[in-house]
Tab-separated table of C-alpha atoms in Angstrom:
chain	number	residue	atom	x	y	z
A	1	PHE	CA	34.418	-35.498	-83.145
A	2	GLY	CA	35.008	-39.256	-82.866
A	3	SER	CA	36.798	-39.792	-86.156
A	4	SER	CA	39.107	-37.702	-88.263
A	5	LEU	CA	38.051	-36.462	-91.615
A	6	GLN	CA	40.569	-37.743	-94.224
A	7	LEU	CA	41.392	-35.596	-97.178
A	8	VAL	CA	41.256	-37.474	-100.447
A	9	SER	CA	43.357	-36.050	-103.240
A	10	VAL	CA	43.017	-37.267	-106.778
A	11	ALA	CA	46.337	-36.807	-108.558
A	12	PRO	CA	46.216	-36.486	-112.345
A	13	ARG	CA	47.858	-39.336	-114.216
A	14	ALA	CA	50.705	-38.400	-116.481
A	15	SER	CA	50.239	-39.188	-120.185
A	16	PRO	CA	52.867	-41.466	-121.725
A	17	LEU	CA	55.665	-39.855	-123.651
A	18	PRO	CA	56.924	-41.223	-126.977
A	19	GLN	CA	59.666	-43.788	-126.623
A	20	VAL	CA	63.033	-42.976	-128.125
A	21	SER	CA	64.897	-46.226	-128.422
A	22	SER	CA	68.027	-44.721	-129.788
A	23	MET	CA	68.413	-42.336	-126.858
A	24	PRO	CA	68.218	-43.752	-123.325
A	25	ALA	CA	66.956	-41.433	-120.586
A	26	MET	CA	69.560	-39.538	-118.695
A	27	LYS	CA	69.432	-39.494	-114.927
A	28	ARG	CA	68.560	-36.163	-113.243
A	29	PRO	CA	71.166	-34.879	-110.864
A	30	ALA	CA	70.378	-35.919	-107.286
A	31	ALA	CA	70.258	-32.374	-105.924
A	32	ALA	CA	67.780	-31.168	-108.535
A	33	SER	CA	65.540	-34.200	-107.988
A	34	GLY	CA	65.422	-33.595	-104.217
A	35	VAL	CA	64.495	-29.930	-104.630
A	36	ALA	CA	61.654	-30.755	-107.073
A	37	SER	CA	60.292	-33.491	-104.798
A	38	ALA	CA	60.287	-31.167	-101.783
A	39	ALA	CA	58.499	-28.507	-103.795
A	40	LYS	CA	55.799	-30.984	-104.874
A	41	LYS	CA	55.315	-32.159	-101.306
A	42	GLY	CA	54.948	-28.553	-100.117
A	43	ARG	CA	52.371	-27.869	-102.785
A	44	ARG	CA	50.331	-30.910	-101.733
A	45	THR	CA	50.233	-30.195	-97.951
A	46	ALA	CA	49.945	-26.377	-97.739
A	47	ASP	CA	46.245	-25.209	-97.427
A	48	PRO	CA	45.715	-21.700	-98.804
A	49	ASN	CA	42.446	-21.334	-96.876
A	50	LEU	CA	43.817	-21.385	-93.328
A	51	ALA	CA	43.220	-17.651	-92.800
A	52	LYS	CA	39.638	-18.072	-94.064
A	53	TYR	CA	39.032	-20.892	-91.613
A	54	ASP	CA	40.248	-18.689	-88.773
A	55	SER	CA	37.979	-15.791	-89.771
A	56	ILE	CA	34.954	-18.124	-89.921
A	57	ALA	CA	35.802	-19.641	-86.535
A	58	ALA	CA	36.167	-16.183	-84.986
A	59	VAL	CA	32.684	-15.142	-86.135
A	60	VAL	CA	31.199	-18.388	-84.817
A	61	ARG	CA	32.788	-17.834	-81.389
A	62	ASP	CA	31.461	-14.238	-81.203
A	63	ALA	CA	27.860	-15.192	-82.061
A	64	ASP	CA	25.148	-14.295	-79.532
A	65	GLY	CA	22.334	-16.547	-78.444
A	66	TYR	CA	24.232	-19.845	-78.371
A	67	PRO	CA	25.958	-21.684	-75.498
A	68	SER	CA	29.672	-21.023	-75.371
A	69	GLY	CA	30.456	-24.735	-75.353
A	70	ILE	CA	28.530	-25.274	-78.602
A	71	LYS	CA	30.238	-22.286	-80.232
A	72	ASP	CA	33.676	-23.538	-79.213
A	73	MET	CA	32.887	-27.002	-80.617
A	74	LEU	CA	31.749	-25.584	-83.942
A	75	ALA	CA	34.653	-23.136	-84.171
A	76	SER	CA	37.193	-25.885	-83.568
A	77	ALA	CA	35.551	-27.995	-86.286
A	78	VAL	CA	35.648	-25.323	-89.015
A	79	LYS	CA	38.982	-26.360	-90.509
A	80	VAL	CA	38.435	-30.103	-90.481
A	81	SER	CA	34.913	-29.705	-91.878
A	82	LEU	CA	35.805	-27.353	-94.743
A	83	ALA	CA	39.196	-28.755	-95.690
A	84	ALA	CA	37.741	-31.556	-97.801
A	85	PRO	CA	35.750	-30.720	-100.952
A	86	ARG	CA	32.030	-31.419	-100.864
A	87	ASP	CA	32.166	-34.510	-103.079
A	88	VAL	CA	34.552	-36.311	-100.722
A	89	ARG	CA	33.312	-34.728	-97.452
A	90	HIS	CA	32.083	-36.935	-94.631
A	91	GLY	CA	28.365	-36.746	-93.716
A	92	PHE	CA	29.181	-35.723	-90.162
A	93	ALA	CA	31.172	-32.777	-91.503
A	94	GLU	CA	28.128	-31.760	-93.557
A	95	SER	CA	26.033	-31.741	-90.361
A	96	MET	CA	28.596	-29.547	-88.630
A	97	LEU	CA	28.641	-27.165	-91.588
A	98	ALA	CA	24.850	-26.882	-91.479
A	99	MET	CA	25.050	-25.801	-87.851
A	100	MET	CA	27.856	-23.372	-88.667
A	101	GLU	CA	25.767	-21.872	-91.449
A	102	GLU	CA	22.854	-21.357	-89.052
A	103	VAL	CA	25.125	-19.553	-86.593
A	104	LEU	CA	26.702	-17.389	-89.304
A	105	LYS	CA	23.317	-16.418	-90.727
A	106	SER	CA	22.045	-15.552	-87.273
A	107	VAL	CA	25.073	-13.272	-86.866
A	108	GLU	CA	24.280	-11.677	-90.205
A	109	ALA	CA	20.623	-11.167	-89.226
A	110	SER	CA	21.614	-9.658	-85.881
A	111	VAL	CA	24.021	-7.211	-87.488
A	112	ARG	CA	21.460	-6.322	-90.170
A	113	GLN	CA	18.902	-5.569	-87.470
A	114	LYS	CA	21.437	-3.442	-85.631
A	115	VAL	CA	22.194	-1.536	-88.826
A	116	ALA	CA	18.484	-1.066	-89.539
A	117	GLU	CA	17.832	0.296	-86.044
A	118	LEU	CA	20.745	2.702	-86.264
A	119	GLU	CA	19.701	3.817	-89.747
A	120	LEU	CA	16.214	4.503	-88.425
A	121	LYS	CA	17.603	6.428	-85.475
A	122	VAL	CA	19.892	8.530	-87.617
A	123	GLY	CA	17.246	8.950	-90.305
A	124	GLU	CA	14.725	10.260	-87.776
A	125	SER	CA	17.184	12.598	-86.078
A	126	ASP	CA	15.352	15.738	-87.203
A	127	GLN	CA	12.050	14.474	-85.838
A	128	GLU	CA	13.707	13.359	-82.618
A	129	LYS	CA	15.341	16.751	-82.183
A	130	ALA	CA	11.993	18.479	-82.700
A	131	VAL	CA	10.338	16.135	-80.175
A	132	ARG	CA	12.981	16.853	-77.544
A	133	GLU	CA	12.804	20.602	-78.085
A	134	ALA	CA	9.001	20.442	-77.853
A	135	ALA	CA	9.337	18.504	-74.594
A	136	VAL	CA	11.528	21.267	-73.174
A	137	ASP	CA	8.970	23.912	-74.161
A	138	SER	CA	6.072	21.872	-72.800
A	139	THR	CA	7.673	21.108	-69.440
A	140	THR	CA	8.813	24.718	-69.071
A	141	ALA	CA	5.253	25.927	-69.644
A	142	SER	CA	3.916	23.342	-67.191
A	143	CYS	CA	6.363	24.483	-64.531
A	144	ALA	CA	5.270	28.093	-65.015
A	145	VAL	CA	1.581	27.175	-64.680
A	146	LEU	CA	2.200	25.008	-61.640
A	147	THR	CA	4.363	27.679	-59.983
A	148	GLU	CA	1.488	30.109	-60.325
A	149	ALA	CA	-0.894	27.468	-59.007
A	150	LEU	CA	1.403	26.909	-56.038
A	151	GLU	CA	1.287	30.600	-55.130
A	152	GLY	CA	-2.500	30.466	-55.396
A	153	ALA	CA	-2.623	27.395	-53.152
A	154	LYS	CA	-0.446	29.144	-50.568
A	155	ALA	CA	-2.699	32.203	-50.573
A	156	LYS	CA	-5.754	29.972	-50.297
A	157	LEU	CA	-4.297	28.176	-47.307
A	158	THR	CA	-3.426	31.470	-45.614
A	159	ALA	CA	-7.025	32.666	-46.059
A	160	ALA	CA	-8.355	29.333	-44.807
A	161	ASN	CA	-6.152	29.585	-41.715
A	162	GLU	CA	-7.487	33.050	-40.978
A	163	GLU	CA	-11.107	32.008	-41.496
A	164	HIS	CA	-10.652	29.003	-39.244
A	165	ALA	CA	-9.108	31.170	-36.539
A	166	LYS	CA	-12.060	33.568	-36.754
A	167	ALA	CA	-14.541	30.705	-36.558
A	168	LYS	CA	-12.808	29.276	-33.507
A	169	ALA	CA	-12.850	32.697	-31.818
A	170	ALA	CA	-16.579	33.044	-32.580
A	171	LEU	CA	-17.186	29.599	-31.123
A	172	HIS	CA	-15.309	30.495	-27.955
A	173	ALA	CA	-17.339	33.727	-27.645
A	174	ALA	CA	-20.634	31.883	-28.141
A	175	GLU	CA	-19.673	29.273	-25.572
A	176	ALA	CA	-18.711	32.018	-23.096
A	177	ALA	CA	-22.022	33.806	-23.663
A	178	GLN	CA	-23.889	30.553	-23.212
A	179	LYS	CA	-22.067	29.818	-20.006
A	180	SER	CA	-22.698	33.293	-18.586
A	181	GLY	CA	-26.369	33.397	-19.582
A	182	ASP	CA	-27.044	29.902	-18.347
A	183	GLU	CA	-25.338	30.644	-15.032
A	184	ALA	CA	-27.622	33.668	-14.475
A	185	LEU	CA	-30.661	31.603	-15.354
A	186	HIS	CA	-29.521	28.863	-13.022
A	187	ALA	CA	-29.062	31.453	-10.241
A	188	ALA	CA	-32.589	32.734	-10.814
A	189	ALA	CA	-33.937	29.197	-10.581
A	190	ASP	CA	-32.008	28.712	-7.362
A	191	ARG	CA	-33.425	31.997	-5.951
A	192	LYS	CA	-36.955	30.913	-6.816
A	193	ALA	CA	-36.401	27.581	-5.113
A	194	GLN	CA	-35.033	29.316	-2.014
A	195	LEU	CA	-37.894	31.845	-1.944
A	196	GLU	CA	-40.432	29.090	-2.201
A	197	ALA	CA	-38.664	26.999	0.434
A	198	VAL	CA	-38.416	29.879	2.943
A	199	SER	CA	-41.935	31.146	2.184
A	200	THR	CA	-43.534	27.777	2.810
A	201	GLY	CA	-41.050	26.727	5.486
A	202	ASP	CA	-39.402	29.015	8.012
A	203	TYR	CA	-41.645	32.007	7.182
A	204	ALA	CA	-44.786	29.971	7.755
A	205	VAL	CA	-43.380	28.714	11.053
A	206	VAL	CA	-42.311	32.095	12.470
A	207	LYS	CA	-45.687	33.542	11.638
A	208	GLU	CA	-47.410	30.943	13.879
A	209	THR	CA	-44.891	30.244	16.614
A	210	THR	CA	-42.019	31.810	18.471
A	211	SER	CA	-38.735	30.007	17.822
A	212	PRO	CA	-35.500	31.960	18.130
A	213	LYS	CA	-33.582	29.365	16.113
A	214	ILE	CA	-36.017	29.298	13.228
A	215	LEU	CA	-36.328	33.087	13.351
A	216	LYS	CA	-32.567	33.439	13.080
A	217	ALA	CA	-32.479	31.142	10.032
A	218	PHE	CA	-35.400	33.020	8.467
A	219	LEU	CA	-33.776	36.426	8.957
A	220	LYS	CA	-30.534	35.180	7.416
A	221	ALA	CA	-32.416	33.830	4.407
A	222	VAL	CA	-34.482	36.960	3.708
A	223	GLN	CA	-31.382	39.147	3.856
A	224	GLY	CA	-30.197	37.325	0.757
A	225	PHE	CA	-33.466	38.005	-1.092
A	226	GLY	CA	-32.885	41.737	-1.249
A	227	PHE	CA	-35.832	42.707	0.920
A	228	ASP	CA	-36.006	46.180	2.454
A	229	GLY	CA	-33.709	46.448	5.448
A	230	ASP	CA	-36.256	48.239	7.674
A	231	LEU	CA	-38.814	45.567	6.841
A	232	VAL	CA	-36.368	42.871	7.869
A	233	LYS	CA	-35.649	44.632	11.201
A	234	ALA	CA	-39.357	45.019	11.840
A	235	ALA	CA	-39.890	41.354	11.029
A	236	GLU	CA	-37.253	40.394	13.582
A	237	SER	CA	-39.161	42.358	16.258
A	238	THR	CA	-42.560	41.079	15.184
A	239	PHE	CA	-41.684	37.411	15.029
A	240	ALA	CA	-39.926	37.575	18.416
A	241	LYS	CA	-43.304	38.324	20.053
A	242	THR	CA	-45.854	35.841	20.996
A	243	ALA	CA	-49.207	35.892	19.295
A	244	GLY	CA	-50.805	37.671	22.235
A	245	ASP	CA	-48.171	40.461	22.217
A	246	LYS	CA	-48.520	41.266	18.539
A	247	GLY	CA	-50.400	44.355	17.601
A	248	MET	CA	-51.638	46.135	14.476
A	249	PHE	CA	-48.125	47.154	13.399
A	250	ASP	CA	-47.008	43.588	13.555
A	251	GLY	CA	-49.881	42.673	11.279
A	252	LEU	CA	-48.694	45.304	8.758
A	253	VAL	CA	-45.184	43.852	8.898
A	254	VAL	CA	-46.484	40.394	8.061
A	255	LYS	CA	-48.568	41.839	5.267
A	256	GLU	CA	-45.541	43.604	3.801
A	257	LEU	CA	-43.485	40.454	4.057
A	258	ASP	CA	-46.184	38.504	2.232
A	259	ALA	CA	-46.154	41.126	-0.512
A	260	ALA	CA	-42.345	41.056	-0.641
A	261	PHE	CA	-42.277	37.285	-1.049
A	262	ALA	CA	-44.958	37.451	-3.730
A	263	ALA	CA	-43.156	40.210	-5.627
A	264	ALA	CA	-39.827	38.367	-5.444
A	265	LEU	CA	-41.385	35.150	-6.660
A	266	GLU	CA	-43.143	36.970	-9.481
A	267	ALA	CA	-39.933	38.721	-10.549
A	268	VAL	CA	-37.842	35.573	-10.543
A	269	GLY	CA	-40.607	33.726	-12.368
A	270	GLU	CA	-40.617	36.367	-15.091
A	271	GLU	CA	-36.818	36.164	-15.284
A	272	LEU	CA	-36.969	32.428	-15.720
A	273	ALA	CA	-39.735	32.638	-18.283
A	274	SER	CA	-37.885	35.206	-20.351
A	275	GLY	CA	-34.586	33.372	-19.901
A	276	GLU	CA	-35.607	30.106	-21.556
A	277	PRO	CA	-35.796	31.517	-25.111
A	278	ALA	CA	-32.499	33.273	-24.572
A	279	LYS	CA	-30.997	30.020	-23.339
A	280	ALA	CA	-32.201	28.197	-26.431
A	281	GLU	CA	-30.871	31.021	-28.595
A	282	ARG	CA	-27.498	30.823	-26.907
A	283	ALA	CA	-27.398	27.040	-27.414
A	284	SER	CA	-28.319	27.494	-31.062
A	285	ALA	CA	-25.588	30.107	-31.472
A	286	VAL	CA	-23.051	27.724	-29.989
A	287	GLU	CA	-24.082	24.922	-32.322
A	288	ALA	CA	-23.929	27.243	-35.329
A	289	ALA	CA	-20.510	28.514	-34.293
A	290	ARG	CA	-19.286	24.963	-33.762
A	291	ALA	CA	-20.528	23.904	-37.199
A	292	GLU	CA	-18.907	26.952	-38.782
A	293	ALA	CA	-15.610	26.211	-37.073
A	294	ALA	CA	-15.755	22.583	-38.255
A	295	ALA	CA	-16.478	23.711	-41.825
A	296	LYS	CA	-13.605	26.168	-41.740
A	297	ALA	CA	-11.351	23.420	-40.385
A	298	GLU	CA	-12.317	21.195	-43.323
A	299	VAL	CA	-11.547	24.012	-45.754
A	300	GLU	CA	-8.213	24.508	-44.037
A	301	GLN	CA	-7.360	20.800	-44.302
A	302	ALA	CA	-8.437	20.729	-47.937
A	303	SER	CA	-6.253	23.749	-48.630
A	304	LYS	CA	-3.311	22.048	-46.965
A	305	ALA	CA	-3.878	18.924	-49.060
A	306	GLU	CA	-4.199	21.000	-52.225
A	307	LEU	CA	-0.960	22.792	-51.428
A	308	GLY	CA	0.821	19.484	-50.849
A	309	GLU	CA	-0.490	18.014	-54.094
A	310	THR	CA	0.490	21.123	-56.033
A	311	GLN	CA	3.976	20.993	-54.542
A	312	ALA	CA	4.318	17.325	-55.501
A	313	VAL	CA	3.078	17.921	-59.047
A	314	LEU	CA	5.402	20.902	-59.417
A	315	ALA	CA	8.350	18.842	-58.162
A	316	ALA	CA	7.547	16.153	-60.736
A	317	ALA	CA	7.223	18.794	-63.453
A	318	VAL	CA	10.572	20.301	-62.488
A	319	GLY	CA	12.119	16.822	-62.693
A	320	ALA	CA	10.547	16.280	-66.108
A	321	LYS	CA	11.825	19.666	-67.261
A	322	LYS	CA	15.366	18.826	-66.149
A	323	ALA	CA	15.152	15.457	-67.900
A	324	ALA	CA	13.850	17.101	-71.081
A	325	GLU	CA	16.619	19.697	-70.996
A	326	LYS	CA	19.223	16.974	-70.493
A	327	ALA	CA	17.756	14.948	-73.364
A	328	ALA	CA	17.881	18.000	-75.624
A	329	LYS	CA	21.464	18.698	-74.558
A	330	ASP	CA	22.485	15.065	-75.128
A	331	PHE	CA	20.896	14.926	-78.588
A	332	GLY	CA	24.005	16.084	-80.455
A	333	PRO	CA	26.423	13.663	-78.777
A	334	GLU	CA	23.884	10.841	-79.102
A	335	MET	CA	23.468	11.409	-82.823
A	336	LYS	CA	27.230	11.628	-83.247
A	337	LYS	CA	27.634	8.329	-81.466
A	338	ALA	CA	24.737	6.803	-83.435
A	339	SER	CA	26.413	7.822	-86.691
A	340	ALA	CA	29.688	6.330	-85.533
A	341	ASP	CA	27.893	3.170	-84.406
A	342	LEU	CA	26.122	2.972	-87.754
A	343	ALA	CA	29.421	3.218	-89.625
A	344	ALA	CA	30.928	0.541	-87.393
A	345	ALA	CA	27.871	-1.664	-87.784
A	346	GLY	CA	27.983	-1.246	-91.570
A	347	LYS	CA	31.605	-2.217	-91.580
A	348	GLU	CA	30.848	-5.183	-89.341
A	349	LEU	CA	28.018	-6.265	-91.634
A	350	ALA	CA	30.283	-6.090	-94.667
A	351	GLU	CA	32.874	-8.187	-92.874
A	352	ARG	CA	30.267	-10.724	-91.796
A	353	LEU	CA	28.914	-10.945	-95.327
A	354	VAL	CA	32.426	-11.614	-96.630
A	355	VAL	CA	32.886	-14.355	-94.049
A	356	LEU	CA	29.499	-15.877	-94.883
A	357	ALA	CA	30.215	-15.751	-98.623
A	358	THR	CA	33.613	-17.311	-98.017
A	359	PHE	CA	31.991	-20.047	-95.955
A	360	GLU	CA	29.419	-20.746	-98.654
A	361	VAL	CA	32.100	-20.939	-101.348
A	362	LEU	CA	34.261	-23.278	-99.307
A	363	ALA	CA	31.285	-25.418	-98.297
A	364	ALA	CA	30.130	-25.770	-101.918
A	365	ARG	CA	33.496	-26.376	-103.563
A	366	THR	CA	34.211	-29.751	-105.134
A	367	THR	CA	37.350	-31.564	-106.231
A	368	PRO	CA	38.712	-29.883	-109.395
A	369	PRO	CA	39.002	-32.120	-112.472
A	370	PRO	CA	42.474	-33.444	-113.325
A	371	PRO	CA	44.481	-31.265	-115.741
A	372	GLU	CA	44.593	-32.186	-119.407
A	373	PRO	CA	47.720	-34.256	-120.370
A	374	GLU	CA	50.502	-32.354	-122.059
A	375	ALA	CA	50.552	-32.650	-125.868
A	376	PRO	CA	53.647	-34.402	-127.337
A	377	PRO	CA	56.120	-32.165	-129.178
A	378	ALA	CA	55.403	-31.693	-132.895
A	379	GLU	CA	58.849	-32.917	-133.872
A	380	GLU	CA	62.014	-34.039	-132.219
A	381	ALA	CA	64.982	-31.783	-132.063
A	382	PRO	CA	67.952	-32.903	-134.221
A	383	ALA	CA	70.682	-34.810	-132.527
A	384	GLU	CA	73.528	-32.559	-131.536
A	385	GLU	CA	75.601	-34.943	-129.684
A	386	LYS	CA	75.770	-38.625	-128.819
A	387	ALA	CA	75.651	-40.143	-125.399
A	388	GLU	CA	78.174	-42.645	-124.062
A	389	GLY	CA	77.954	-46.047	-125.824
A	390	GLY	CA	77.169	-44.482	-129.238
A	391	ALA	CA	73.435	-43.680	-128.588
A	392	PRO	CA	72.283	-40.293	-129.889
A	393	ARG	CA	71.107	-37.619	-127.339
A	394	VAL	CA	67.694	-36.004	-127.930
A	395	GLU	CA	66.576	-32.601	-126.539
A	396	GLY	CA	63.698	-32.913	-124.123
A	397	ASP	CA	65.389	-35.572	-122.061
A	398	ALA	CA	64.612	-33.364	-119.040
A	399	VAL	CA	60.879	-33.851	-119.658
A	400	MET	CA	61.367	-37.603	-119.939
A	401	ALA	CA	63.459	-37.649	-116.815
A	402	GLU	CA	60.697	-35.667	-115.001
A	403	ALA	CA	58.025	-38.153	-116.089
A	404	THR	CA	60.095	-41.184	-114.971
A	405	ALA	CA	61.310	-39.629	-111.753
């Protein structure tokens, strides 16, 4: 982070011991002095909070919602930022600790939310079970209703198919009747036209002149009119004669032919007159049959569409029923897992709270005050022996040696 944070230790100052002029201090053995010095050095450099630093750094690294590079930076700065007490801590370390605290509290909030959600899920397990069971019952009932509706739609389509087939057959029959009736009427109109053409054409000519060619054409035409055969033979004989050769009989033949033409024209005229209403009736019947067939076709198409929709709705209902049954079946394992997740989340929350509390304690700690100086002994021990050079030896020289070491 640019500069190292230096740890400042304030060592307590030793209080002076009473001077004993008659007894000079004895030197501590070299081996004992080395062991004591090493022990003091170990006590000054060993940090009892290393494991706490590691636990805090681990939580920081596992936090969600922060860039991994930022988390790694903060985690690597945990030890150097917390090692120094607050009163001697560098300002930059305080800034790092503030960011660490934000991350740790966000972890705590996230775990608390997770615990709350799981508690709600487990707490509402009875209601959830009832909802899933009700969903199974509801979808089962819907499937039953829709299955019945599907059978009804199938029957409706079958009936519509039959009705449409009947309507099409009726239309074909009406069209056939129209065609037949109109053809007969057209034939009658053609007969009338031929009768009129022959009556005013060839017949008029053969009555006035003698022309074998025209007579032949006339005889051929009248044979198709259904005239009496004897009358036609007599007409052939009559019209082969010249006007001067014709007698009374020939006049009767002409008269009968005139009556035959008139009767034929009258009959065909009546047929045509009576045929027009029938023609209109046949046309009306065809139109009605065509409209009925179209209506039945629409009903058939609607029935097909209804069947398709019912099938689709039933398929969706069957899918919903399967999903509801699966949800009901999975309820037990889901609740078991939710309970296990809740226990794990509770344990995680407790651990995170311990880490956060540890962080707060370490962040707030200050340098402890120096220990009180040791009180001097109430009285000196009597001299038991004298040192070299005649000076008396006093007990407690080990304490004096420790203070001067």
